[in-house]
GROMACS .gro file of C-alpha atoms in nm:
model
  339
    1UNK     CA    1  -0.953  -1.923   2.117
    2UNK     CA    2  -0.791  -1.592   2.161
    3UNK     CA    3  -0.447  -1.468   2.181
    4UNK     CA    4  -0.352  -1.524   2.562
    5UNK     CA    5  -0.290  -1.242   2.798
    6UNK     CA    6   0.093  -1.148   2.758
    7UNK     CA    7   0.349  -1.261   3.049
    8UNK     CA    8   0.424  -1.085   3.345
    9UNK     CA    9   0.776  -1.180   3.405
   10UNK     CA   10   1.058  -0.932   3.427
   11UNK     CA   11   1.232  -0.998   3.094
   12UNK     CA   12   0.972  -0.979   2.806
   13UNK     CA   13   0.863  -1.292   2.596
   14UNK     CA   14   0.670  -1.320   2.299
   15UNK     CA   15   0.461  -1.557   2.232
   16UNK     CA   16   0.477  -1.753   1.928
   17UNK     CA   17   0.157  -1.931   1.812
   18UNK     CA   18   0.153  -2.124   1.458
   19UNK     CA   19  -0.231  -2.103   1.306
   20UNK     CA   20  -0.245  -2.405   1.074
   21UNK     CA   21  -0.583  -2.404   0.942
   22UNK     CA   22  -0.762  -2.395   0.596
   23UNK     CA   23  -0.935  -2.076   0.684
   24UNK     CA   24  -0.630  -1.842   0.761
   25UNK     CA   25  -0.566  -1.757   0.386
   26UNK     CA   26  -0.945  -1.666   0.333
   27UNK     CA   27  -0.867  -1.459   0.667
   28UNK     CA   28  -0.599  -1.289   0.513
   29UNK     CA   29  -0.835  -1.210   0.195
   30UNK     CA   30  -1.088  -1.130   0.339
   31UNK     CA   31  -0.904  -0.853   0.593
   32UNK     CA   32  -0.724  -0.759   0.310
   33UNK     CA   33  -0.989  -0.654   0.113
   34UNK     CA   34  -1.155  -0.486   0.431
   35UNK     CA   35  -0.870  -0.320   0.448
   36UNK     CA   36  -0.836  -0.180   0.074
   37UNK     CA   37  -1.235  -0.028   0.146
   38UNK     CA   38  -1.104   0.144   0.460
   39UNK     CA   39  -0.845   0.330   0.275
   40UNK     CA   40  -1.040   0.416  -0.034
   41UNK     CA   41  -1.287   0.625   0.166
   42UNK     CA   42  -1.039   0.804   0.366
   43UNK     CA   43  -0.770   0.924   0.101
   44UNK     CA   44  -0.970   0.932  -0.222
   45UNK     CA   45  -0.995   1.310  -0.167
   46UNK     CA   46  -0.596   1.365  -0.159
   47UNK     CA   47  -0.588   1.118  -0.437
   48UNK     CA   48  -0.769   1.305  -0.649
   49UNK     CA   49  -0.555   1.636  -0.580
   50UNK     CA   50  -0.281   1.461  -0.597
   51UNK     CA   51  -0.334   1.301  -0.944
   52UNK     CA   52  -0.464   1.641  -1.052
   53UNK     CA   53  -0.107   1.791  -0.968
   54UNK     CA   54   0.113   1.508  -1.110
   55UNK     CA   55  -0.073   1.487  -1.437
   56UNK     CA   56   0.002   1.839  -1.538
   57UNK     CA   57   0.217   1.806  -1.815
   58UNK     CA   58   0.335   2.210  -1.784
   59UNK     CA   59   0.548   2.324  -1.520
   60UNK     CA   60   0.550   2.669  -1.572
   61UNK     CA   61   0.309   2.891  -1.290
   62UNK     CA   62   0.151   3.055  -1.531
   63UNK     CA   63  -0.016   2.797  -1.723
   64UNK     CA   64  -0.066   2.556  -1.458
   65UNK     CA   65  -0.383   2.510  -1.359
   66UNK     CA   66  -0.365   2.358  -1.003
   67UNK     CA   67  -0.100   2.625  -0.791
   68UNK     CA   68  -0.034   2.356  -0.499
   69UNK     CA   69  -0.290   2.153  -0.238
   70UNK     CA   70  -0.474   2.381  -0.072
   71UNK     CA   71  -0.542   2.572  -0.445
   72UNK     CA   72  -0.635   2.217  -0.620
   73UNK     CA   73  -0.846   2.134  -0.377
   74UNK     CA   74  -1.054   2.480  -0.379
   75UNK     CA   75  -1.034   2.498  -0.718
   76UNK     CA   76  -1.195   2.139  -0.731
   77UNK     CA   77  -1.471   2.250  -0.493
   78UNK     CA   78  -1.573   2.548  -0.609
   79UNK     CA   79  -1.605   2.406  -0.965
   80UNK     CA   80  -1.698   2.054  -0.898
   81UNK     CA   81  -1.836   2.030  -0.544
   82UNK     CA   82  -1.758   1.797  -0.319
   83UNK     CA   83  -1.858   1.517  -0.528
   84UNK     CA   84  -1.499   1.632  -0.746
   85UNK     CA   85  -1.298   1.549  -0.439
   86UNK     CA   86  -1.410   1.167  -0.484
   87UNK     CA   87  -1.398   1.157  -0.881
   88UNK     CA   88  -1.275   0.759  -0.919
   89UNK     CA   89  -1.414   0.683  -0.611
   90UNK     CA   90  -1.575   0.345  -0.786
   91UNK     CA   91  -1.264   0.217  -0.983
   92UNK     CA   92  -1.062   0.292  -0.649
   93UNK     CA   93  -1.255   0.060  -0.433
   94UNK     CA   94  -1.267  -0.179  -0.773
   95UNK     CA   95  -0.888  -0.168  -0.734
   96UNK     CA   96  -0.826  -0.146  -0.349
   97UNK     CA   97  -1.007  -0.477  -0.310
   98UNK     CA   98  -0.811  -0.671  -0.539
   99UNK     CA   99  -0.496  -0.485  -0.486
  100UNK     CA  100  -0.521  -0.599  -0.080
  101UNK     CA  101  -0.668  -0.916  -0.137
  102UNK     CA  102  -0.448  -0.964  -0.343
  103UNK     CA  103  -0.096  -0.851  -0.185
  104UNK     CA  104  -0.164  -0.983   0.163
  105UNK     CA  105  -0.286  -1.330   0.060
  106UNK     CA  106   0.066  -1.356  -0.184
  107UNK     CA  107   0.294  -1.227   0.083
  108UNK     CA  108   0.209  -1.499   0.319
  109UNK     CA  109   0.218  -1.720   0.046
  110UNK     CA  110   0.555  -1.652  -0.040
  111UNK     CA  111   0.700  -1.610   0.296
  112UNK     CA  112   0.587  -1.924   0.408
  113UNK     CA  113   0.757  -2.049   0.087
  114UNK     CA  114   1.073  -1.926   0.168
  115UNK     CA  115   1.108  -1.900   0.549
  116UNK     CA  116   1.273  -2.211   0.727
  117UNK     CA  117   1.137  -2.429   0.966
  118UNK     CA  118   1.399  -2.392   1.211
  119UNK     CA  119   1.214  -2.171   1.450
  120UNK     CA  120   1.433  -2.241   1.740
  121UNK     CA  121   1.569  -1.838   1.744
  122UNK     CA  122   1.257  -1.784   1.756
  123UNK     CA  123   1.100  -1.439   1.617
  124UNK     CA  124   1.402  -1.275   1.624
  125UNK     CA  125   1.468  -1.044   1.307
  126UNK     CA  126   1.743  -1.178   1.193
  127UNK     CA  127   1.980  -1.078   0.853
  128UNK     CA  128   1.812  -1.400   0.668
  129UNK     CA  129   1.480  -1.359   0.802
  130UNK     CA  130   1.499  -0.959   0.630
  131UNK     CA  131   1.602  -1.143   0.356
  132UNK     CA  132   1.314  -1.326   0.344
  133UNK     CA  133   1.025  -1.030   0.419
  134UNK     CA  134   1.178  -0.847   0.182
  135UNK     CA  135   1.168  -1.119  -0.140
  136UNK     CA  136   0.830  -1.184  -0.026
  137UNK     CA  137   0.718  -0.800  -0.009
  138UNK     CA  138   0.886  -0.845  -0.387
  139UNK     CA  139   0.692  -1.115  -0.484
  140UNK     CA  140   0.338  -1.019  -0.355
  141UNK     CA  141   0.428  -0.651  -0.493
  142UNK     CA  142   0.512  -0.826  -0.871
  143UNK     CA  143   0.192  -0.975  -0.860
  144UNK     CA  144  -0.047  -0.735  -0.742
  145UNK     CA  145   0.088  -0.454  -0.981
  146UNK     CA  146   0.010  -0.684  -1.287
  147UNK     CA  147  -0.332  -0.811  -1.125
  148UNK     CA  148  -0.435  -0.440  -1.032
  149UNK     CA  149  -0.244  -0.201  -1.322
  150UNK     CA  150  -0.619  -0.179  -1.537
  151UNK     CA  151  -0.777  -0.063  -1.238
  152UNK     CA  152  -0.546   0.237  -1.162
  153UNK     CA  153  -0.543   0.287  -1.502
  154UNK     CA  154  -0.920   0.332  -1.543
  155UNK     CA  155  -0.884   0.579  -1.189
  156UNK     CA  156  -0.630   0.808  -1.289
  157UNK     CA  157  -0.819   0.879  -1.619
  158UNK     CA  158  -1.180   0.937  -1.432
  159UNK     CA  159  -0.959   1.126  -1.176
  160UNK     CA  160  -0.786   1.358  -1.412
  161UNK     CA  161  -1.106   1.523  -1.578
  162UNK     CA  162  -1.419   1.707  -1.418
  163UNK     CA  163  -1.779   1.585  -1.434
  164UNK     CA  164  -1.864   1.764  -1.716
  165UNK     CA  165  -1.536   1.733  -1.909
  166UNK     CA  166  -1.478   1.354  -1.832
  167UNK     CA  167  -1.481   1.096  -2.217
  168UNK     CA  168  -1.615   0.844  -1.971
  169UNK     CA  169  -2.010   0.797  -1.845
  170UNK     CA  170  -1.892   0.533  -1.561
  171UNK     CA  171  -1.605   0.341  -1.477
  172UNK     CA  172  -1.730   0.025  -1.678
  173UNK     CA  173  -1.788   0.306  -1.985
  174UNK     CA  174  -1.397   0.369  -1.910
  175UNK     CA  175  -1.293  -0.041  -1.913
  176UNK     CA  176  -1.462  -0.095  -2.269
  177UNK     CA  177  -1.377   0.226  -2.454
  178UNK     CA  178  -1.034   0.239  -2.314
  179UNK     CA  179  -0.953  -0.134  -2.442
  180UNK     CA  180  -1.148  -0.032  -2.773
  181UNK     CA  181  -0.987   0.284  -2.903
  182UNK     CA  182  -0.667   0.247  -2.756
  183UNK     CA  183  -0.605  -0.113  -2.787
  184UNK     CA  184  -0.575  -0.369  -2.485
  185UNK     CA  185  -0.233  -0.197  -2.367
  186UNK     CA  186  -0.368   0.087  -2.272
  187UNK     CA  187  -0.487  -0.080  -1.965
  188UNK     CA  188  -0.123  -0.161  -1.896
  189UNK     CA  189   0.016   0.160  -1.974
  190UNK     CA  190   0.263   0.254  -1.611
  191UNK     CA  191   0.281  -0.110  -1.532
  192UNK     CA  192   0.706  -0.075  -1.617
  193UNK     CA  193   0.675   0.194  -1.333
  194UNK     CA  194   0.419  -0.026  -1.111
  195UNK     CA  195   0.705  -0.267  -1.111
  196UNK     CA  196   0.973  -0.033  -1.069
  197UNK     CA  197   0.757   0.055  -0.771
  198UNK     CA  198   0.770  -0.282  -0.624
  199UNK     CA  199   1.073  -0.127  -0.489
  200UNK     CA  200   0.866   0.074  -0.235
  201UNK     CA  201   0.674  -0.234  -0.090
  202UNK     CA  202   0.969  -0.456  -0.068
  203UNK     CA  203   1.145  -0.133   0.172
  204UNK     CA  204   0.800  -0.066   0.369
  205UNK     CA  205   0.668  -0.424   0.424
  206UNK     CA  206   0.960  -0.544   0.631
  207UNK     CA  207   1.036  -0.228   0.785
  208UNK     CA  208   0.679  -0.257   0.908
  209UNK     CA  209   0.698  -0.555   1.064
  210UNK     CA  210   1.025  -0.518   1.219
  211UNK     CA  211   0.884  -0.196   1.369
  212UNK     CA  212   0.563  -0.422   1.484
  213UNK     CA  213   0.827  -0.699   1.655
  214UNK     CA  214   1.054  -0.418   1.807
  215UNK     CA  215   0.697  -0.270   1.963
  216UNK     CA  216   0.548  -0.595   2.081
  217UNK     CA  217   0.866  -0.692   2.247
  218UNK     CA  218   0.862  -0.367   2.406
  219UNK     CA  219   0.491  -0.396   2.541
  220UNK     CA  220   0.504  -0.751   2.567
  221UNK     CA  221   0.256  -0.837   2.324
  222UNK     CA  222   0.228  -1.165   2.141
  223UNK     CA  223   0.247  -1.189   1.815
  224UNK     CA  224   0.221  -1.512   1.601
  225UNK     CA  225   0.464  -1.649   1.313
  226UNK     CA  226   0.294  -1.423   1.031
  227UNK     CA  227   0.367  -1.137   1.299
  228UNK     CA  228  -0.002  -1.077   1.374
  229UNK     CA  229   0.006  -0.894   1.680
  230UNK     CA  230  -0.289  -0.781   1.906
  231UNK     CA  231  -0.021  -0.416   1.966
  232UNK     CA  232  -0.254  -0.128   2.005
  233UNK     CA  233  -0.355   0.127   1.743
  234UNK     CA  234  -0.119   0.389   1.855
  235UNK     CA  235   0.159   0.139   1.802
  236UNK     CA  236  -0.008   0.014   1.473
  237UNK     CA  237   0.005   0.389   1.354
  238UNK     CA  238   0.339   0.459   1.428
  239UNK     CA  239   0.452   0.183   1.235
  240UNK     CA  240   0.246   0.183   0.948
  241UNK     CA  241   0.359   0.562   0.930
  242UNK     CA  242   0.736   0.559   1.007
  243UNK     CA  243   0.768   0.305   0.749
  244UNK     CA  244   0.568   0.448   0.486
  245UNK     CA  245   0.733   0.778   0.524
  246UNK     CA  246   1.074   0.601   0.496
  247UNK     CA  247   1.028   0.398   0.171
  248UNK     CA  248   0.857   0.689   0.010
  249UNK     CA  249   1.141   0.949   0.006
  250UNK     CA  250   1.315   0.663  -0.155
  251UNK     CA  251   1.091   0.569  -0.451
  252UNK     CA  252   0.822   0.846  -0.469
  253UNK     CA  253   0.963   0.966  -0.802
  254UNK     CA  254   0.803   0.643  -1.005
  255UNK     CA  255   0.479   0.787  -0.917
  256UNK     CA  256   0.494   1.084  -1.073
  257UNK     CA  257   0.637   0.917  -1.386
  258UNK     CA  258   0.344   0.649  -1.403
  259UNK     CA  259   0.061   0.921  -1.378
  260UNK     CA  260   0.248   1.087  -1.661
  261UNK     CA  261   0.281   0.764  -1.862
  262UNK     CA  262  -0.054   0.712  -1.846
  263UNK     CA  263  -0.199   1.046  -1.914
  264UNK     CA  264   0.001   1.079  -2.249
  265UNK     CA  265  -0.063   0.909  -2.570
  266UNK     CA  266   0.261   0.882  -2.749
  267UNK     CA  267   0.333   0.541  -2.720
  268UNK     CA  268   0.700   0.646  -2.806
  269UNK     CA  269   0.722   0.806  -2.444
  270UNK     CA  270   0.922   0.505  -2.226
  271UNK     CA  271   1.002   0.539  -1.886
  272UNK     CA  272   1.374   0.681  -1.941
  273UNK     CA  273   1.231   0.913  -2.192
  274UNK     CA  274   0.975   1.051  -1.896
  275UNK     CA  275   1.232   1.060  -1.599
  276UNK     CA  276   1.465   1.284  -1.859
  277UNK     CA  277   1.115   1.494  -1.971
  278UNK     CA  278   1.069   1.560  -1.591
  279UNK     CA  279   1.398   1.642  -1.563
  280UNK     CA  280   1.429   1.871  -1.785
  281UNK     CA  281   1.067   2.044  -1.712
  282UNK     CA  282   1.174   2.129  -1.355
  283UNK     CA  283   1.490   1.951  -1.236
  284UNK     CA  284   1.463   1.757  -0.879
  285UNK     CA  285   1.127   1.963  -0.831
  286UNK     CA  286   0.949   1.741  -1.136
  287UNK     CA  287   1.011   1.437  -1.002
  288UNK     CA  288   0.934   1.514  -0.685
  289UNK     CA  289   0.588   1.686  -0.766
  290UNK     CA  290   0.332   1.691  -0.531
  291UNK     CA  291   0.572   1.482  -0.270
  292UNK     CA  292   0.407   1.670   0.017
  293UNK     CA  293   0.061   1.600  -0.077
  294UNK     CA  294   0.134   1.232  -0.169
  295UNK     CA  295   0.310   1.222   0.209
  296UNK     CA  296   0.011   1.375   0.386
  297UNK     CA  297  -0.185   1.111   0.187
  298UNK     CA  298   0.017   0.829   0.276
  299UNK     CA  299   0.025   0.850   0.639
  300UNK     CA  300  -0.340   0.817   0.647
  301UNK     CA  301  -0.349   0.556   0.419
  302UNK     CA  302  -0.045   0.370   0.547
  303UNK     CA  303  -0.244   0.380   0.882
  304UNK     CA  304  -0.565   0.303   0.830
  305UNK     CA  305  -0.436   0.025   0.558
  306UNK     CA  306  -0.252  -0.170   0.794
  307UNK     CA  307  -0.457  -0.102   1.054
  308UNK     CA  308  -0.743  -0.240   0.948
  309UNK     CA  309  -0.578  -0.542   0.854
  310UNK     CA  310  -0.463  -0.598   1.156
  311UNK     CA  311  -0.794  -0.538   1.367
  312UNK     CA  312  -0.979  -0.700   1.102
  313UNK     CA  313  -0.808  -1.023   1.060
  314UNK     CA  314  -0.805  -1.036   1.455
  315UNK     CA  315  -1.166  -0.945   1.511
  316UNK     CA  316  -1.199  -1.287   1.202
  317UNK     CA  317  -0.943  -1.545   1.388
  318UNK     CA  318  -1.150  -1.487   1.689
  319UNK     CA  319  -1.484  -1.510   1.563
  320UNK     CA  320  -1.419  -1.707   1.280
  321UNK     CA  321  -1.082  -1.894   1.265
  322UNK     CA  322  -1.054  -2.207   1.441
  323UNK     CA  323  -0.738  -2.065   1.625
  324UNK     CA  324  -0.629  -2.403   1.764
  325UNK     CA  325  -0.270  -2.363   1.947
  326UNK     CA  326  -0.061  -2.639   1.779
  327UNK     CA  327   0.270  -2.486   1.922
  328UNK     CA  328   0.365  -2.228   2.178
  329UNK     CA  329   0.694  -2.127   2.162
  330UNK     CA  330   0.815  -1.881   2.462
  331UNK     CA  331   1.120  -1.623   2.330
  332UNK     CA  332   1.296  -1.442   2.606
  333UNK     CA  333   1.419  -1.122   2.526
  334UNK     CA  334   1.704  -0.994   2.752
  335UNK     CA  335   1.908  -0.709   2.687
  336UNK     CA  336   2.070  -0.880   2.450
  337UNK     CA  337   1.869  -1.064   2.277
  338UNK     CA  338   1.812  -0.842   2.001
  339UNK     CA  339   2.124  -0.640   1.874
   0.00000   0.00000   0.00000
């Protein structure tokens, strides 16, 4: 059974439906993962640029080799074709999948851990219910950096070379001689930064789905107690964007420091050690290489992330899920029922 139509009255409601069934984690997997596929396609092309930009260890203009986006990416076609634009393609849907599968299916997890059963405020986004989104954004975004840090590892370094140039035949080629000549670490090498990038998901998360709430409430949309919402993809954009945009000014600098981690071989190089390298390189401007190119490639991967989750998991509850309504809970929403 589907999500009902919305109410009609004059002050807004949402509806609050509680899906209690075995199949809603492999839901949540299985849109996660749908969703990780999605992106890859879409943003491999700026990922590739913008991995190309980060990992050059120069900063000077005239021994750079990539001059800014539009340059990498001619550059990359003219010498590579566009086959270049989606080197680590493979290793970038390897990761997506588990990365999505991954984080989704452990952020439920944890927030229904965590959350209280006193629903009788209903879905309003309260300080403790932040609380909560936020050290389950934390938790899922622990895990999925330590379950997915080989992958991204094995992308970067197919990323960073050209056809012709690359050490590796294949992305399994990269797994086993990666492991074999560097030692097992290497696979791990960024994963302090990865973490330190948890920071990112635990702002974005919530912010997303207190941007989905305000939304619904405004449209009148239901939404259910994992704040699954049937809002429409305009709406789904706008929040999957304003919130990406928003965490990343915040923690975009880790990125830049993880491609370099993993690009260099001196084991000696820590994460302090890189942040003062970059530093001293080219001030603010180091760590904050390639911030443009990483935003443009957010917003389209923020969006089509979350917004394939959304549609997916919906499109699978309907078809799939046996959607029974245990509770209905009705919320009014007057002026000031939200501060």
């Amino acid at each position: 059974m589907g999500v009902p139509s919305c109410p009609t009255s004059h002050s807004s409601e949402v509806v609050h439906y509680q899906h209690r069934t075995v199949e809603d984690r492999y839901l949540t997997a299985l849109a996660g993962a749908a969703a990780g596929v999605c992106a890859s396609f879409c943003v491999c092309p700026l990922d590739v640029v913008k991995t190309r930009l980060q990992g050059q260890i120069h900063s000077h203009s005239s021994i750079v080799k990539y001059r800014g986006t539009v340059d990498t990416i001619h550059t990359i076609m003219k010498e590579e074709g566009v086959r270049g634009l989606y080197r680590g393609l493979s290793p970038t849907l390897l990761g997506m999948v588990p990365t999505w599968t991954t984080y989704f299916t452990a952020y439920n997890f944890f927030k229904s851990m965590l959350e209280t059963n006193d629903r009788q405020e209903g879905l309003q986004f309260s300080k403790g219910q932040i609380f909560v989104h936020m050290l389950s954004a934390c938790g899922a975004g622990i895990v999925t950096a330590t379950v997915s840090n080989p992958f991204w590892v094995v992308k970067t370094r197919i990323q960073m070379f050209s056809r012709h140039s690359c050490p590796y035949r294949g992305t399994m080629d990269a797994f086993l001689k990666i492991p074999r000549e560097e030692g097992i670490a290497a696979l791990y090498k960024g994963l302090g930064p990865s973490l330190l990038g948890v920071s990112h998901i635990t702002i974005q998360y919530p912010m997303y789905e207190r941007l989905k709430l305000e939304l619904a409430k405004r449209q009148r949309v239901p939404i259910d107690e994992n704040f699954h919402t049937e809002l429409g993809v305009p709406s789904l954009v706008a929040a999957a964007a304003g919130s990406k945009i928003f965490a990343s000014v915040f923690t975009y600098p880790h990125e830049v420091v993880r491609t370099r981690m993993i690009m260099e071989s001196d084991e000696k190089s820590g994460l302090l050690l890189q942040y003062v390298k970059l530093w001293r390189e080219a001030g603010i401007r180091g760590l904050y290489r390639a911030f443009f190119t990483n935003v443009f490639r957010v917003i389209p991967s923020s969006a089509v992330t979350f917004v394939s989750y959304e549609l997916v998991y919906n499109w699978l509850v309907h078809c799939y899920g046996k959607d029974k309504q245990e509770s209905v809970q009705r919320v009014k929403s007057n002026k000031d029922s939200v501060k």
